Amino acid sequence: MAHRRCLHALSRHATALLSLKTPQPLPLSTPISFKTLTPTTAKRWLKRVPTGEEEIDDVVPDLGREYSLEEKEAEAAAIGYKVVGPLKKSDRVFKRYEPVFAVVQIGSHQFKVSNGDSIFTERLKFCEVNDKLILNKVLMLGSQTQTIIGRPILPDVSVHAVVEEHALDAKVIIFKKKRRKNYRRTKGHRQELTKLRIVDIEGIEKPVKVATAA
């Protein structure tokens, strides 16, 4: 008798384990309420979406997808720049300093730049080192004789720049602690940056040097 009881107990345990490993699918006719929705029920429901005779699995976003040329241009324009192309050896883009400044917006940051300045921005996508860029979100221009303010952006005005390098910022330490809970967490973060060299500012009258006779 004891042997039979052991066999019955083992069979019940085996049946319970098999039922846990292979859960029954959720019937399509079962009404679902957000109040009684559990993670397990949600997974079963997503795996059985009624589309006639077919079933559609969960849609997983492709993180490594390739962007088309139009998508690259649209995303770069939303940030505030346009990629012209790689810098050639015959190009003479670097000029002498001119007393003209501009306020440009790249992403969510604004920079006051002049000819020859270098700035660090957050990592810009779709551009490599020695690529020529046009910064088209110009908020203000100024010189010795005039100042032009945009509402909010100035049309037909551009700032030309060259990508010098992609680098990492200094490490920032994030330390979390909860006292009397034996909880301590230390993490580090290095922000990806892009270094730009401003080479020209277009859209404003620049002062002309007049030669004086000795």
PDB file of C-alpha atoms in Angstrom:
ATOM      1  CA  MET A   1       0.000   0.000   0.000  1.00  0.00           C
ATOM      2  CA  ALA A   2       2.804   2.372   0.875  1.00  0.00           C
ATOM      3  CA  HIS A   3       4.424   1.636  -2.485  1.00  0.00           C
ATOM      4  CA  ARG A   4       1.190   2.495  -4.321  1.00  0.00           C
ATOM      5  CA  ARG A   5       0.833   5.755  -2.378  1.00  0.00           C
ATOM      6  CA  CYS A   6       4.381   6.753  -3.365  1.00  0.00           C
ATOM      7  CA  LEU A   7       3.635   6.014  -7.013  1.00  0.00           C
ATOM      8  CA  HIS A   8       0.431   8.081  -6.912  1.00  0.00           C
ATOM      9  CA  ALA A   9       2.263  11.013  -5.292  1.00  0.00           C
ATOM     10  CA  LEU A  10       5.049  10.881  -7.869  1.00  0.00           C
ATOM     11  CA  SER A  11       2.530  10.790 -10.722  1.00  0.00           C
ATOM     12  CA  ARG A  12       0.710  13.832  -9.317  1.00  0.00           C
ATOM     13  CA  HIS A  13       3.989  15.782  -8.992  1.00  0.00           C
ATOM     14  CA  ALA A  14       5.006  14.863 -12.550  1.00  0.00           C
ATOM     15  CA  THR A  15       1.645  15.998 -13.918  1.00  0.00           C
ATOM     16  CA  ALA A  16       1.932  19.310 -12.071  1.00  0.00           C
ATOM     17  CA  LEU A  17       5.445  19.926 -13.410  1.00  0.00           C
ATOM     18  CA  LEU A  18       4.395  19.155 -16.988  1.00  0.00           C
ATOM     19  CA  SER A  19       1.448  21.506 -16.727  1.00  0.00           C
ATOM     20  CA  LEU A  20       3.772  24.312 -15.545  1.00  0.00           C
ATOM     21  CA  LYS A  21       6.247  23.772 -18.386  1.00  0.00           C
ATOM     22  CA  THR A  22       3.559  23.655 -21.093  1.00  0.00           C
ATOM     23  CA  PRO A  23       0.889  26.223 -20.182  1.00  0.00           C
ATOM     24  CA  GLN A  24      -2.422  25.967 -21.931  1.00  0.00           C
ATOM     25  CA  PRO A  25      -3.010  28.682 -24.566  1.00  0.00           C
ATOM     26  CA  LEU A  26      -5.549  31.338 -23.754  1.00  0.00           C
ATOM     27  CA  PRO A  27      -8.803  30.808 -25.683  1.00  0.00           C
ATOM     28  CA  LEU A  28      -9.635  33.611 -28.068  1.00  0.00           C
ATOM     29  CA  SER A  29     -13.186  33.872 -26.811  1.00  0.00           C
ATOM     30  CA  THR A  30     -12.068  34.644 -23.249  1.00  0.00           C
ATOM     31  CA  PRO A  31     -12.807  38.297 -22.367  1.00  0.00           C
ATOM     32  CA  ILE A  32      -9.779  40.200 -21.040  1.00  0.00           C
ATOM     33  CA  SER A  33      -9.988  42.885 -18.400  1.00  0.00           C
ATOM     34  CA  PHE A  34      -7.103  45.242 -17.664  1.00  0.00           C
ATOM     35  CA  LYS A  35      -7.806  44.894 -13.940  1.00  0.00           C
ATOM     36  CA  THR A  36      -7.271  41.126 -13.985  1.00  0.00           C
ATOM     37  CA  LEU A  37      -4.493  41.118 -16.617  1.00  0.00           C
ATOM     38  CA  THR A  38      -1.318  39.420 -15.380  1.00  0.00           C
ATOM     39  CA  PRO A  39       2.089  39.197 -17.131  1.00  0.00           C
ATOM     40  CA  THR A  40       1.521  35.518 -17.965  1.00  0.00           C
ATOM     41  CA  THR A  41      -1.920  36.228 -19.396  1.00  0.00           C
ATOM     42  CA  ALA A  42      -0.559  39.148 -21.422  1.00  0.00           C
ATOM     43  CA  LYS A  43       2.168  36.982 -22.985  1.00  0.00           C
ATOM     44  CA  ARG A  44      -0.349  34.313 -23.933  1.00  0.00           C
ATOM     45  CA  TRP A  45      -2.700  36.918 -25.397  1.00  0.00           C
ATOM     46  CA  LEU A  46       0.039  38.504 -27.513  1.00  0.00           C
ATOM     47  CA  LYS A  47       1.004  35.119 -28.929  1.00  0.00           C
ATOM     48  CA  ARG A  48      -2.585  34.473 -30.002  1.00  0.00           C
ATOM     49  CA  VAL A  49      -3.873  37.581 -31.766  1.00  0.00           C
ATOM     50  CA  PRO A  50      -6.919  36.675 -33.915  1.00  0.00           C
ATOM     51  CA  THR A  51      -6.356  37.563 -37.577  1.00  0.00           C
ATOM     52  CA  GLY A  52      -8.666  35.140 -39.344  1.00  0.00           C
ATOM     53  CA  GLU A  53      -6.817  31.859 -39.798  1.00  0.00           C
ATOM     54  CA  GLU A  54      -3.338  33.265 -39.044  1.00  0.00           C
ATOM     55  CA  GLU A  55      -1.584  34.239 -35.835  1.00  0.00           C
ATOM     56  CA  ILE A  56       0.930  37.059 -35.478  1.00  0.00           C
ATOM     57  CA  ASP A  57       3.765  36.764 -32.953  1.00  0.00           C
ATOM     58  CA  ASP A  58       5.165  39.651 -30.950  1.00  0.00           C
ATOM     59  CA  VAL A  59       6.771  42.354 -33.089  1.00  0.00           C
ATOM     60  CA  VAL A  60      10.353  42.841 -31.932  1.00  0.00           C
ATOM     61  CA  PRO A  61      12.011  46.093 -33.103  1.00  0.00           C
ATOM     62  CA  ASP A  62      15.154  45.604 -35.166  1.00  0.00           C
ATOM     63  CA  LEU A  63      17.821  47.622 -33.381  1.00  0.00           C
ATOM     64  CA  GLY A  64      20.402  47.115 -36.123  1.00  0.00           C
ATOM     65  CA  ARG A  65      18.279  48.272 -39.030  1.00  0.00           C
ATOM     66  CA  GLU A  66      19.718  50.308 -41.877  1.00  0.00           C
ATOM     67  CA  TYR A  67      18.446  53.835 -42.500  1.00  0.00           C
ATOM     68  CA  SER A  68      17.581  55.024 -45.970  1.00  0.00           C
ATOM     69  CA  LEU A  69      19.031  58.245 -47.368  1.00  0.00           C
ATOM     70  CA  GLU A  70      15.774  60.139 -46.792  1.00  0.00           C
ATOM     71  CA  GLU A  71      15.548  58.928 -43.175  1.00  0.00           C
ATOM     72  CA  LYS A  72      19.143  59.988 -42.498  1.00  0.00           C
ATOM     73  CA  GLU A  73      18.564  63.457 -43.942  1.00  0.00           C
ATOM     74  CA  ALA A  74      15.309  63.909 -42.017  1.00  0.00           C
ATOM     75  CA  GLU A  75      16.810  62.833 -38.679  1.00  0.00           C
ATOM     76  CA  ALA A  76      19.907  64.999 -39.179  1.00  0.00           C
ATOM     77  CA  ALA A  77      17.734  67.999 -40.107  1.00  0.00           C
ATOM     78  CA  ALA A  78      15.689  67.515 -36.937  1.00  0.00           C
ATOM     79  CA  ILE A  79      18.893  67.677 -34.878  1.00  0.00           C
ATOM     80  CA  GLY A  80      20.115  70.742 -36.778  1.00  0.00           C
ATOM     81  CA  TYR A  81      22.756  69.768 -39.345  1.00  0.00           C
ATOM     82  CA  LYS A  82      23.258  68.397 -42.839  1.00  0.00           C
ATOM     83  CA  VAL A  83      26.105  66.197 -44.039  1.00  0.00           C
ATOM     84  CA  VAL A  84      27.676  67.567 -47.234  1.00  0.00           C
ATOM     85  CA  GLY A  85      30.370  64.953 -47.772  1.00  0.00           C
ATOM     86  CA  PRO A  86      33.971  64.067 -46.935  1.00  0.00           C
ATOM     87  CA  LEU A  87      36.656  66.719 -46.895  1.00  0.00           C
ATOM     88  CA  LYS A  88      38.987  66.561 -49.898  1.00  0.00           C
ATOM     89  CA  LYS A  89      42.639  67.477 -50.069  1.00  0.00           C
ATOM     90  CA  SER A  90      41.927  70.213 -52.608  1.00  0.00           C
ATOM     91  CA  ASP A  91      39.353  71.914 -50.345  1.00  0.00           C
ATOM     92  CA  ARG A  92      40.444  75.147 -48.647  1.00  0.00           C
ATOM     93  CA  VAL A  93      37.765  75.478 -46.012  1.00  0.00           C
ATOM     94  CA  PHE A  94      39.810  76.936 -43.184  1.00  0.00           C
ATOM     95  CA  LYS A  95      39.916  80.733 -43.313  1.00  0.00           C
ATOM     96  CA  ARG A  96      41.305  83.554 -41.229  1.00  0.00           C
ATOM     97  CA  TYR A  97      39.417  84.833 -38.221  1.00  0.00           C
ATOM     98  CA  GLU A  98      36.539  87.217 -38.982  1.00  0.00           C
ATOM     99  CA  PRO A  99      34.786  89.376 -36.341  1.00  0.00           C
ATOM    100  CA  VAL A 100      31.412  87.673 -36.890  1.00  0.00           C
ATOM    101  CA  PHE A 101      29.578  85.396 -34.468  1.00  0.00           C
ATOM    102  CA  ALA A 102      26.517  83.148 -34.649  1.00  0.00           C
ATOM    103  CA  VAL A 103      24.328  81.302 -32.170  1.00  0.00           C
ATOM    104  CA  VAL A 104      23.507  77.808 -33.452  1.00  0.00           C
ATOM    105  CA  GLN A 105      21.329  75.076 -32.009  1.00  0.00           C
ATOM    106  CA  ILE A 106      22.384  71.427 -32.223  1.00  0.00           C
ATOM    107  CA  GLY A 107      19.891  69.086 -30.641  1.00  0.00           C
ATOM    108  CA  SER A 108      18.835  70.708 -27.369  1.00  0.00           C
ATOM    109  CA  HIS A 109      22.025  72.775 -26.876  1.00  0.00           C
ATOM    110  CA  GLN A 110      22.953  76.240 -28.130  1.00  0.00           C
ATOM    111  CA  PHE A 111      26.480  77.444 -28.919  1.00  0.00           C
ATOM    112  CA  LYS A 112      27.936  80.860 -29.660  1.00  0.00           C
ATOM    113  CA  VAL A 113      30.575  80.309 -32.334  1.00  0.00           C
ATOM    114  CA  SER A 114      32.930  82.279 -34.547  1.00  0.00           C
ATOM    115  CA  ASN A 115      35.155  81.370 -37.431  1.00  0.00           C
ATOM    116  CA  GLY A 116      37.892  79.001 -36.214  1.00  0.00           C
ATOM    117  CA  ASP A 117      36.198  77.934 -32.959  1.00  0.00           C
ATOM    118  CA  SER A 118      35.883  74.301 -31.903  1.00  0.00           C
ATOM    119  CA  ILE A 119      32.887  72.951 -29.961  1.00  0.00           C
ATOM    120  CA  PHE A 120      31.947  69.613 -28.424  1.00  0.00           C
ATOM    121  CA  THR A 121      28.404  68.334 -29.006  1.00  0.00           C
ATOM    122  CA  GLU A 122      26.670  65.079 -28.254  1.00  0.00           C
ATOM    123  CA  ARG A 123      27.572  62.306 -30.676  1.00  0.00           C
ATOM    124  CA  LEU A 124      26.205  63.127 -34.136  1.00  0.00           C
ATOM    125  CA  LYS A 125      24.955  60.217 -36.192  1.00  0.00           C
ATOM    126  CA  PHE A 126      25.511  59.567 -39.898  1.00  0.00           C
ATOM    127  CA  CYS A 127      28.810  61.500 -40.038  1.00  0.00           C
ATOM    128  CA  GLU A 128      32.441  60.471 -39.854  1.00  0.00           C
ATOM    129  CA  VAL A 129      35.719  62.245 -39.175  1.00  0.00           C
ATOM    130  CA  ASN A 130      36.638  64.869 -41.838  1.00  0.00           C
ATOM    131  CA  ASP A 131      33.041  65.200 -43.017  1.00  0.00           C
ATOM    132  CA  LYS A 132      31.733  68.657 -43.906  1.00  0.00           C
ATOM    133  CA  LEU A 133      28.549  69.757 -42.158  1.00  0.00           C
ATOM    134  CA  ILE A 134      26.101  72.642 -42.533  1.00  0.00           C
ATOM    135  CA  LEU A 135      24.512  73.822 -39.289  1.00  0.00           C
ATOM    136  CA  ASN A 136      21.168  75.214 -40.433  1.00  0.00           C
ATOM    137  CA  LYS A 137      19.511  76.054 -37.092  1.00  0.00           C
ATOM    138  CA  VAL A 138      20.984  79.549 -36.669  1.00  0.00           C
ATOM    139  CA  LEU A 139      19.216  81.621 -34.004  1.00  0.00           C
ATOM    140  CA  MET A 140      21.247  84.846 -34.194  1.00  0.00           C
ATOM    141  CA  LEU A 141      24.003  86.522 -36.190  1.00  0.00           C
ATOM    142  CA  GLY A 142      26.152  89.442 -35.174  1.00  0.00           C
ATOM    143  CA  SER A 143      29.039  91.588 -36.406  1.00  0.00           C
ATOM    144  CA  GLN A 144      30.570  94.974 -35.636  1.00  0.00           C
ATOM    145  CA  THR A 145      27.887  96.785 -37.622  1.00  0.00           C
ATOM    146  CA  GLN A 146      24.666  94.766 -37.284  1.00  0.00           C
ATOM    147  CA  THR A 147      22.844  92.079 -35.321  1.00  0.00           C
ATOM    148  CA  ILE A 148      20.158  89.788 -36.761  1.00  0.00           C
ATOM    149  CA  ILE A 149      17.822  87.845 -34.471  1.00  0.00           C
ATOM    150  CA  GLY A 150      15.701  84.949 -35.731  1.00  0.00           C
ATOM    151  CA  ARG A 151      12.085  84.082 -34.943  1.00  0.00           C
ATOM    152  CA  PRO A 152      13.258  81.542 -33.914  1.00  0.00           C
ATOM    153  CA  ILE A 153      15.487  80.492 -36.857  1.00  0.00           C
ATOM    154  CA  LEU A 154      17.070  82.683 -39.516  1.00  0.00           C
ATOM    155  CA  PRO A 155      16.328  81.587 -43.104  1.00  0.00           C
ATOM    156  CA  ASP A 156      19.016  81.503 -45.785  1.00  0.00           C
ATOM    157  CA  VAL A 157      21.737  81.492 -43.113  1.00  0.00           C
ATOM    158  CA  SER A 158      24.187  78.665 -42.477  1.00  0.00           C
ATOM    159  CA  VAL A 159      27.279  77.859 -40.474  1.00  0.00           C
ATOM    160  CA  HIS A 160      29.826  75.504 -42.017  1.00  0.00           C
ATOM    161  CA  ALA A 161      31.783  73.071 -39.857  1.00  0.00           C
ATOM    162  CA  VAL A 162      34.108  70.071 -40.157  1.00  0.00           C
ATOM    163  CA  VAL A 163      34.033  66.957 -37.963  1.00  0.00           C
ATOM    164  CA  GLU A 164      37.434  66.638 -36.291  1.00  0.00           C
ATOM    165  CA  GLU A 165      36.921  63.615 -34.031  1.00  0.00           C
ATOM    166  CA  HIS A 166      34.524  61.418 -32.084  1.00  0.00           C
ATOM    167  CA  ALA A 167      35.585  61.130 -28.463  1.00  0.00           C
ATOM    168  CA  LEU A 168      34.424  60.227 -24.964  1.00  0.00           C
ATOM    169  CA  ASP A 169      33.895  62.702 -22.161  1.00  0.00           C
ATOM    170  CA  ALA A 170      35.458  62.301 -18.714  1.00  0.00           C
ATOM    171  CA  LYS A 171      33.974  59.526 -16.607  1.00  0.00           C
ATOM    172  CA  VAL A 172      31.136  60.439 -14.264  1.00  0.00           C
ATOM    173  CA  ILE A 173      30.663  58.268 -11.171  1.00  0.00           C
ATOM    174  CA  ILE A 174      27.101  57.419 -10.109  1.00  0.00           C
ATOM    175  CA  PHE A 175      26.987  56.163  -6.516  1.00  0.00           C
ATOM    176  CA  LYS A 176      23.783  55.058  -4.791  1.00  0.00           C
ATOM    177  CA  LYS A 177      23.408  54.059  -1.166  1.00  0.00           C
ATOM    178  CA  LYS A 178      20.580  53.187   1.176  1.00  0.00           C
ATOM    179  CA  ARG A 179      21.628  53.293   4.786  1.00  0.00           C
ATOM    180  CA  ARG A 180      20.937  50.347   7.029  1.00  0.00           C
ATOM    181  CA  LYS A 181      19.915  48.281   3.983  1.00  0.00           C
ATOM    182  CA  ASN A 182      23.351  47.015   2.888  1.00  0.00           C
ATOM    183  CA  TYR A 183      22.713  48.606  -0.527  1.00  0.00           C
ATOM    184  CA  ARG A 184      25.554  50.238  -2.464  1.00  0.00           C
ATOM    185  CA  ARG A 185      25.842  50.588  -6.215  1.00  0.00           C
ATOM    186  CA  THR A 186      28.641  52.263  -8.152  1.00  0.00           C
ATOM    187  CA  LYS A 187      28.420  52.890 -11.882  1.00  0.00           C
ATOM    188  CA  GLY A 188      30.438  54.918 -14.369  1.00  0.00           C
ATOM    189  CA  HIS A 189      29.343  56.738 -17.518  1.00  0.00           C
ATOM    190  CA  ARG A 190      31.286  58.374 -20.352  1.00  0.00           C
ATOM    191  CA  GLN A 191      29.237  60.500 -22.732  1.00  0.00           C
ATOM    192  CA  GLU A 192      29.987  60.167 -26.445  1.00  0.00           C
ATOM    193  CA  LEU A 193      30.945  63.512 -28.004  1.00  0.00           C
ATOM    194  CA  THR A 194      31.686  64.942 -31.437  1.00  0.00           C
ATOM    195  CA  LYS A 195      34.222  67.723 -31.933  1.00  0.00           C
ATOM    196  CA  LEU A 196      33.347  70.284 -34.619  1.00  0.00           C
ATOM    197  CA  ARG A 197      35.563  73.009 -36.110  1.00  0.00           C
ATOM    198  CA  ILE A 198      33.692  76.086 -37.366  1.00  0.00           C
ATOM    199  CA  VAL A 199      35.105  77.164 -40.723  1.00  0.00           C
ATOM    200  CA  ASP A 200      32.672  79.738 -42.126  1.00  0.00           C
ATOM    201  CA  ILE A 201      29.545  81.787 -41.328  1.00  0.00           C
ATOM    202  CA  GLU A 202      27.298  82.811 -44.213  1.00  0.00           C
ATOM    203  CA  GLY A 203      24.346  85.197 -44.327  1.00  0.00           C
ATOM    204  CA  ILE A 204      25.706  88.448 -42.877  1.00  0.00           C
ATOM    205  CA  GLU A 205      27.762  91.333 -44.247  1.00  0.00           C
ATOM    206  CA  LYS A 206      31.341  91.002 -43.122  1.00  0.00           C
ATOM    207  CA  PRO A 207      33.528  94.030 -42.528  1.00  0.00           C
ATOM    208  CA  VAL A 208      36.065  94.715 -45.261  1.00  0.00           C
ATOM    209  CA  LYS A 209      39.509  95.910 -44.348  1.00  0.00           C
ATOM    210  CA  VAL A 210      40.466  99.106 -46.114  1.00  0.00           C
ATOM    211  CA  ALA A 211      44.154  99.604 -46.848  1.00  0.00           C
ATOM    212  CA  THR A 212      45.448 102.923 -45.536  1.00  0.00           C
ATOM    213  CA  ALA A 213      48.262 104.781 -47.215  1.00  0.00           C
ATOM    214  CA  ALA A 214      51.378 105.239 -45.114  1.00  0.00           C
TER     215      ALA A 214
END
